């Protein structure tokens, strides 16, 4: 893995932890928050998206449209499920469980379909990483009685694996611009949620008034984080990039405890050391 790819992943981790914290702060806003920030993101990133569309126009075809449409659908499901999970559970529970399921599913699919081999050490690292993030997100006995946060987190993890593999194919195989893939997804999501926004205009206005900072922060950091990751996937295998992004769990657990008052920080931070060990194993396994 090159230093440039590693730097891109590191920047993606910082952005990813930031927007998830902001999203949790606006958890009560639910679907309205996702719809509003998606519209703002589509507008903010429009100059870059249009530039990518124009410069790559000659290479686009019906297959490109299918890839962009699929990305929009998968990301819409991902964001709605995650936001719902944040509404009913702790950030430091929902986020680690969702992110922990993704790498195992990604490797399980990437090996036969993309002919990638993470190696024995890579598989061991992926397993250690996933087990560790699951332990970080282990809920208390009282929280365990509330199954909804865990179920939403698991469902979100499935979408994480699905959109990562789908978008990896778009940028690494179909050679679509990461900027175009991300902006197309944001714009598609905004269009998909437009009927809901029109029907719930009053709710959307309330979200804008009460969570404007979170809307702008998420609209900048979420697409930014993913474009950085997609760019890294053009330089390194998805079986390396995807697991390394899970290091963001460390930041999220810490931020959840310090800024949101969530409990069990030390237990989860100790378990988070396994994330680092797993990430190192994945990287070394690929050489």
CSV table of C-alpha atoms in Angstrom, one decimal, residues 50-277:
chain,number,residue,atom,x,y,z
A,50,UNK,CA,-20.5,18.6,-13.0
A,51,UNK,CA,-16.8,18.9,-13.8
A,52,UNK,CA,-16.3,15.2,-13.4
A,53,UNK,CA,-19.4,14.6,-15.6
A,54,UNK,CA,-18.2,16.8,-18.4
A,55,UNK,CA,-14.6,15.6,-18.4
A,56,UNK,CA,-15.7,11.9,-18.4
A,57,UNK,CA,-18.7,12.3,-20.7
A,58,UNK,CA,-17.3,10.4,-23.7
A,59,UNK,CA,-16.6,7.3,-21.6
A,60,UNK,CA,-20.1,7.2,-20.0
A,61,UNK,CA,-22.8,4.8,-21.2
A,62,UNK,CA,-25.9,2.9,-19.9
A,63,UNK,CA,-23.7,0.8,-17.7
A,64,UNK,CA,-22.4,4.0,-16.0
A,65,UNK,CA,-26.0,5.1,-15.4
A,66,UNK,CA,-26.8,1.7,-13.8
A,67,UNK,CA,-23.8,2.0,-11.5
A,68,UNK,CA,-24.7,5.5,-10.4
A,69,UNK,CA,-28.4,4.5,-9.9
A,70,UNK,CA,-27.4,1.5,-7.8
A,71,UNK,CA,-25.0,3.6,-5.7
A,72,UNK,CA,-27.8,6.1,-5.0
A,73,UNK,CA,-30.2,3.3,-3.9
A,74,UNK,CA,-27.6,1.5,-1.7
A,75,UNK,CA,-26.4,4.7,0.0
A,76,UNK,CA,-30.0,5.9,0.6
A,77,UNK,CA,-30.7,2.6,2.5
A,78,UNK,CA,-27.5,2.9,4.4
A,79,UNK,CA,-28.0,6.5,5.6
A,80,UNK,CA,-31.7,5.9,6.6
A,81,UNK,CA,-30.9,2.8,8.6
A,82,UNK,CA,-27.9,4.4,10.3
A,83,UNK,CA,-29.8,7.5,11.2
A,84,UNK,CA,-32.6,5.3,12.6
A,85,UNK,CA,-30.0,3.4,14.6
A,86,UNK,CA,-28.6,6.6,16.1
A,87,UNK,CA,-32.1,7.6,17.1
A,88,UNK,CA,-32.6,4.5,19.2
A,89,UNK,CA,-29.1,3.6,20.4
A,90,UNK,CA,-25.7,5.0,21.4
A,91,UNK,CA,-23.2,6.2,18.8
A,92,UNK,CA,-20.5,4.0,20.4
A,93,UNK,CA,-22.7,0.9,20.0
A,94,UNK,CA,-24.4,1.4,16.7
A,95,UNK,CA,-21.3,2.6,14.8
A,96,UNK,CA,-18.8,-0.1,15.9
A,97,UNK,CA,-21.3,-3.0,15.2
A,98,UNK,CA,-22.2,-1.6,11.8
A,99,UNK,CA,-18.6,-1.0,10.8
A,100,UNK,CA,-17.4,-4.3,12.2
A,101,UNK,CA,-19.7,-6.4,10.0
A,102,UNK,CA,-18.7,-4.7,6.8
A,103,UNK,CA,-15.0,-6.0,6.5
A,104,UNK,CA,-15.9,-9.6,6.8
A,105,UNK,CA,-18.7,-9.4,4.3
A,106,UNK,CA,-16.5,-7.4,1.9
A,107,UNK,CA,-13.6,-9.9,2.1
A,108,UNK,CA,-16.0,-12.8,1.7
A,109,UNK,CA,-17.3,-11.3,-1.6
A,110,UNK,CA,-14.2,-9.5,-2.9
A,111,UNK,CA,-12.1,-12.7,-2.9
A,112,UNK,CA,-14.3,-14.8,-5.3
A,113,UNK,CA,-15.7,-11.9,-7.4
A,114,UNK,CA,-12.7,-9.5,-7.6
A,115,UNK,CA,-10.0,-12.2,-7.5
A,116,UNK,CA,-8.3,-10.5,-4.5
A,117,UNK,CA,-6.5,-12.6,-1.9
A,118,UNK,CA,-5.8,-10.9,1.4
A,119,UNK,CA,-3.6,-13.8,2.5
A,120,UNK,CA,-3.7,-15.7,5.8
A,121,UNK,CA,-2.4,-12.7,7.8
A,122,UNK,CA,-4.9,-10.5,6.0
A,123,UNK,CA,-7.8,-12.8,6.9
A,124,UNK,CA,-6.6,-13.0,10.5
A,125,UNK,CA,-6.4,-9.2,10.6
A,126,UNK,CA,-9.8,-8.8,9.2
A,127,UNK,CA,-11.2,-11.3,11.8
A,128,UNK,CA,-9.4,-9.6,14.7
A,129,UNK,CA,-10.6,-6.2,13.5
A,130,UNK,CA,-14.2,-7.3,13.2
A,131,UNK,CA,-14.3,-9.1,16.5
A,132,UNK,CA,-12.7,-6.1,18.2
A,133,UNK,CA,-15.2,-3.6,16.9
A,134,UNK,CA,-18.0,-6.0,17.9
A,135,UNK,CA,-16.6,-6.1,21.5
A,136,UNK,CA,-16.4,-2.3,21.5
A,137,UNK,CA,-20.0,-2.1,20.6
A,138,UNK,CA,-21.0,-4.8,23.1
A,139,UNK,CA,-24.0,-3.3,24.9
A,140,UNK,CA,-24.8,-3.5,28.6
A,141,UNK,CA,-27.3,-6.0,29.9
A,142,UNK,CA,-30.0,-3.3,30.1
A,143,UNK,CA,-29.2,-2.1,26.6
A,144,UNK,CA,-29.2,-5.7,25.3
A,145,UNK,CA,-32.9,-5.9,26.1
A,146,UNK,CA,-33.4,-3.2,23.4
A,147,UNK,CA,-32.6,-5.2,20.3
A,148,UNK,CA,-33.5,-2.4,17.9
A,149,UNK,CA,-30.1,-0.6,17.9
A,150,UNK,CA,-28.2,-3.8,17.2
A,151,UNK,CA,-30.6,-4.8,14.5
A,152,UNK,CA,-30.3,-1.5,12.8
A,153,UNK,CA,-26.5,-1.6,13.1
A,154,UNK,CA,-26.4,-5.1,11.6
A,155,UNK,CA,-28.6,-4.1,8.7
A,156,UNK,CA,-26.4,-1.0,8.2
A,157,UNK,CA,-23.4,-3.2,8.1
A,158,UNK,CA,-24.9,-5.2,5.2
A,159,UNK,CA,-25.4,-2.0,3.3
A,160,UNK,CA,-21.8,-0.9,4.0
A,161,UNK,CA,-20.5,-4.1,2.5
A,162,UNK,CA,-22.9,-3.8,-0.5
A,163,UNK,CA,-22.1,-0.2,-1.4
A,164,UNK,CA,-18.4,-0.6,-0.8
A,165,UNK,CA,-18.2,-3.4,-3.3
A,166,UNK,CA,-20.6,-1.8,-5.8
A,167,UNK,CA,-18.7,1.5,-5.8
A,168,UNK,CA,-15.4,-0.2,-5.9
A,169,UNK,CA,-16.5,-1.8,-9.1
A,170,UNK,CA,-17.6,1.6,-10.4
A,171,UNK,CA,-14.2,3.3,-9.8
A,172,UNK,CA,-11.7,0.5,-10.2
A,173,UNK,CA,-13.3,-1.6,-13.0
A,174,UNK,CA,-15.7,0.8,-14.8
A,175,UNK,CA,-13.2,3.7,-14.3
A,176,UNK,CA,-15.8,6.2,-13.2
A,177,UNK,CA,-14.5,9.2,-11.3
A,178,UNK,CA,-14.8,8.9,-7.5
A,179,UNK,CA,-16.2,12.4,-7.5
A,180,UNK,CA,-18.9,11.5,-10.0
A,181,UNK,CA,-19.8,8.3,-8.2
A,182,UNK,CA,-20.2,10.2,-4.9
A,183,UNK,CA,-22.0,13.2,-6.3
A,184,UNK,CA,-24.2,11.0,-8.4
A,185,UNK,CA,-25.2,9.1,-5.2
A,186,UNK,CA,-25.9,12.3,-3.3
A,187,UNK,CA,-27.9,13.8,-6.1
A,188,UNK,CA,-29.8,10.5,-6.7
A,189,UNK,CA,-30.5,10.3,-2.9
A,190,UNK,CA,-31.8,13.9,-2.9
A,191,UNK,CA,-34.1,13.1,-5.8
A,192,UNK,CA,-35.3,9.9,-4.2
A,193,UNK,CA,-36.2,11.7,-1.0
A,194,UNK,CA,-37.6,14.8,-2.7
A,195,UNK,CA,-41.3,13.5,-2.5
A,196,UNK,CA,-40.8,13.0,1.2
A,197,UNK,CA,-39.3,16.5,1.6
A,198,UNK,CA,-42.2,18.1,-0.3
A,199,UNK,CA,-44.8,16.2,1.8
A,200,UNK,CA,-43.0,17.1,5.1
A,201,UNK,CA,-41.9,20.7,4.3
A,202,UNK,CA,-42.6,22.0,7.8
A,203,UNK,CA,-40.4,19.2,9.3
A,204,UNK,CA,-37.6,20.0,6.8
A,205,UNK,CA,-37.7,23.7,7.7
A,206,UNK,CA,-37.5,22.8,11.4
A,207,UNK,CA,-34.5,20.6,10.9
A,208,UNK,CA,-32.8,23.4,8.9
A,209,UNK,CA,-33.4,25.8,11.8
A,210,UNK,CA,-32.4,23.6,14.6
A,211,UNK,CA,-29.5,21.5,13.0
A,212,UNK,CA,-28.0,23.8,10.4
A,213,UNK,CA,-24.5,23.2,11.7
A,214,UNK,CA,-24.9,19.4,11.6
A,215,UNK,CA,-26.5,19.6,8.1
A,216,UNK,CA,-23.5,21.6,6.7
A,217,UNK,CA,-20.9,19.5,8.5
A,218,UNK,CA,-22.4,16.2,7.3
A,219,UNK,CA,-22.9,17.5,3.8
A,220,UNK,CA,-19.2,18.3,3.6
A,221,UNK,CA,-17.6,15.5,5.6
A,222,UNK,CA,-19.6,12.5,4.5
A,223,UNK,CA,-19.1,12.9,0.8
A,224,UNK,CA,-15.5,14.1,1.4
A,225,UNK,CA,-14.7,11.0,3.5
A,226,UNK,CA,-16.1,8.6,0.9
A,227,UNK,CA,-14.5,10.3,-2.1
A,228,UNK,CA,-11.1,10.0,-0.3
A,229,UNK,CA,-11.8,6.3,0.3
A,230,UNK,CA,-12.9,5.7,-3.3
A,231,UNK,CA,-9.8,7.4,-4.5
A,232,UNK,CA,-7.7,5.2,-2.3
A,233,UNK,CA,-9.5,2.1,-3.7
A,234,UNK,CA,-8.0,3.0,-7.1
A,235,UNK,CA,-4.5,2.7,-5.6
A,236,UNK,CA,-5.0,-0.2,-3.2
A,237,UNK,CA,-7.2,-3.3,-3.0
A,238,UNK,CA,-10.6,-3.0,-1.4
A,239,UNK,CA,-9.6,-5.7,1.1
A,240,UNK,CA,-7.1,-3.3,2.5
A,241,UNK,CA,-8.8,0.1,2.2
A,242,UNK,CA,-12.2,-1.1,3.7
A,243,UNK,CA,-10.8,-2.7,6.9
A,244,UNK,CA,-8.3,0.2,7.5
A,245,UNK,CA,-11.2,2.7,7.5
A,246,UNK,CA,-12.5,0.9,10.6
A,247,UNK,CA,-9.8,2.6,12.7
A,248,UNK,CA,-12.4,5.4,12.8
A,249,UNK,CA,-14.1,3.3,15.5
A,250,UNK,CA,-11.4,4.5,18.0
A,251,UNK,CA,-12.3,8.1,17.4
A,252,UNK,CA,-16.0,7.5,17.5
A,253,UNK,CA,-15.8,5.7,20.8
A,254,UNK,CA,-13.8,8.5,22.3
A,255,UNK,CA,-16.0,11.2,21.0
A,256,UNK,CA,-19.1,9.4,22.0
A,257,UNK,CA,-17.9,9.3,25.6
A,258,UNK,CA,-16.4,12.8,25.9
A,259,UNK,CA,-18.9,14.8,23.9
A,260,UNK,CA,-22.1,12.8,24.2
A,261,UNK,CA,-21.6,11.4,27.7
A,262,UNK,CA,-21.8,7.7,26.6
A,263,UNK,CA,-20.5,5.1,29.1
A,264,UNK,CA,-18.0,2.3,29.0
A,265,UNK,CA,-15.3,4.3,27.2
A,266,UNK,CA,-12.3,2.5,28.7
A,267,UNK,CA,-13.7,-1.0,28.0
A,268,UNK,CA,-14.4,0.0,24.4
A,269,UNK,CA,-11.0,1.7,24.0
A,270,UNK,CA,-9.1,-1.3,25.3
A,271,UNK,CA,-11.0,-3.5,22.8
A,272,UNK,CA,-10.3,-0.9,20.1
A,273,UNK,CA,-6.6,-1.9,20.3
A,274,UNK,CA,-7.7,-4.9,18.4
A,275,UNK,CA,-8.8,-2.7,15.6
A,276,UNK,CA,-5.3,-1.4,15.2
A,277,UNK,CA,-3.9,-4.9,15.4
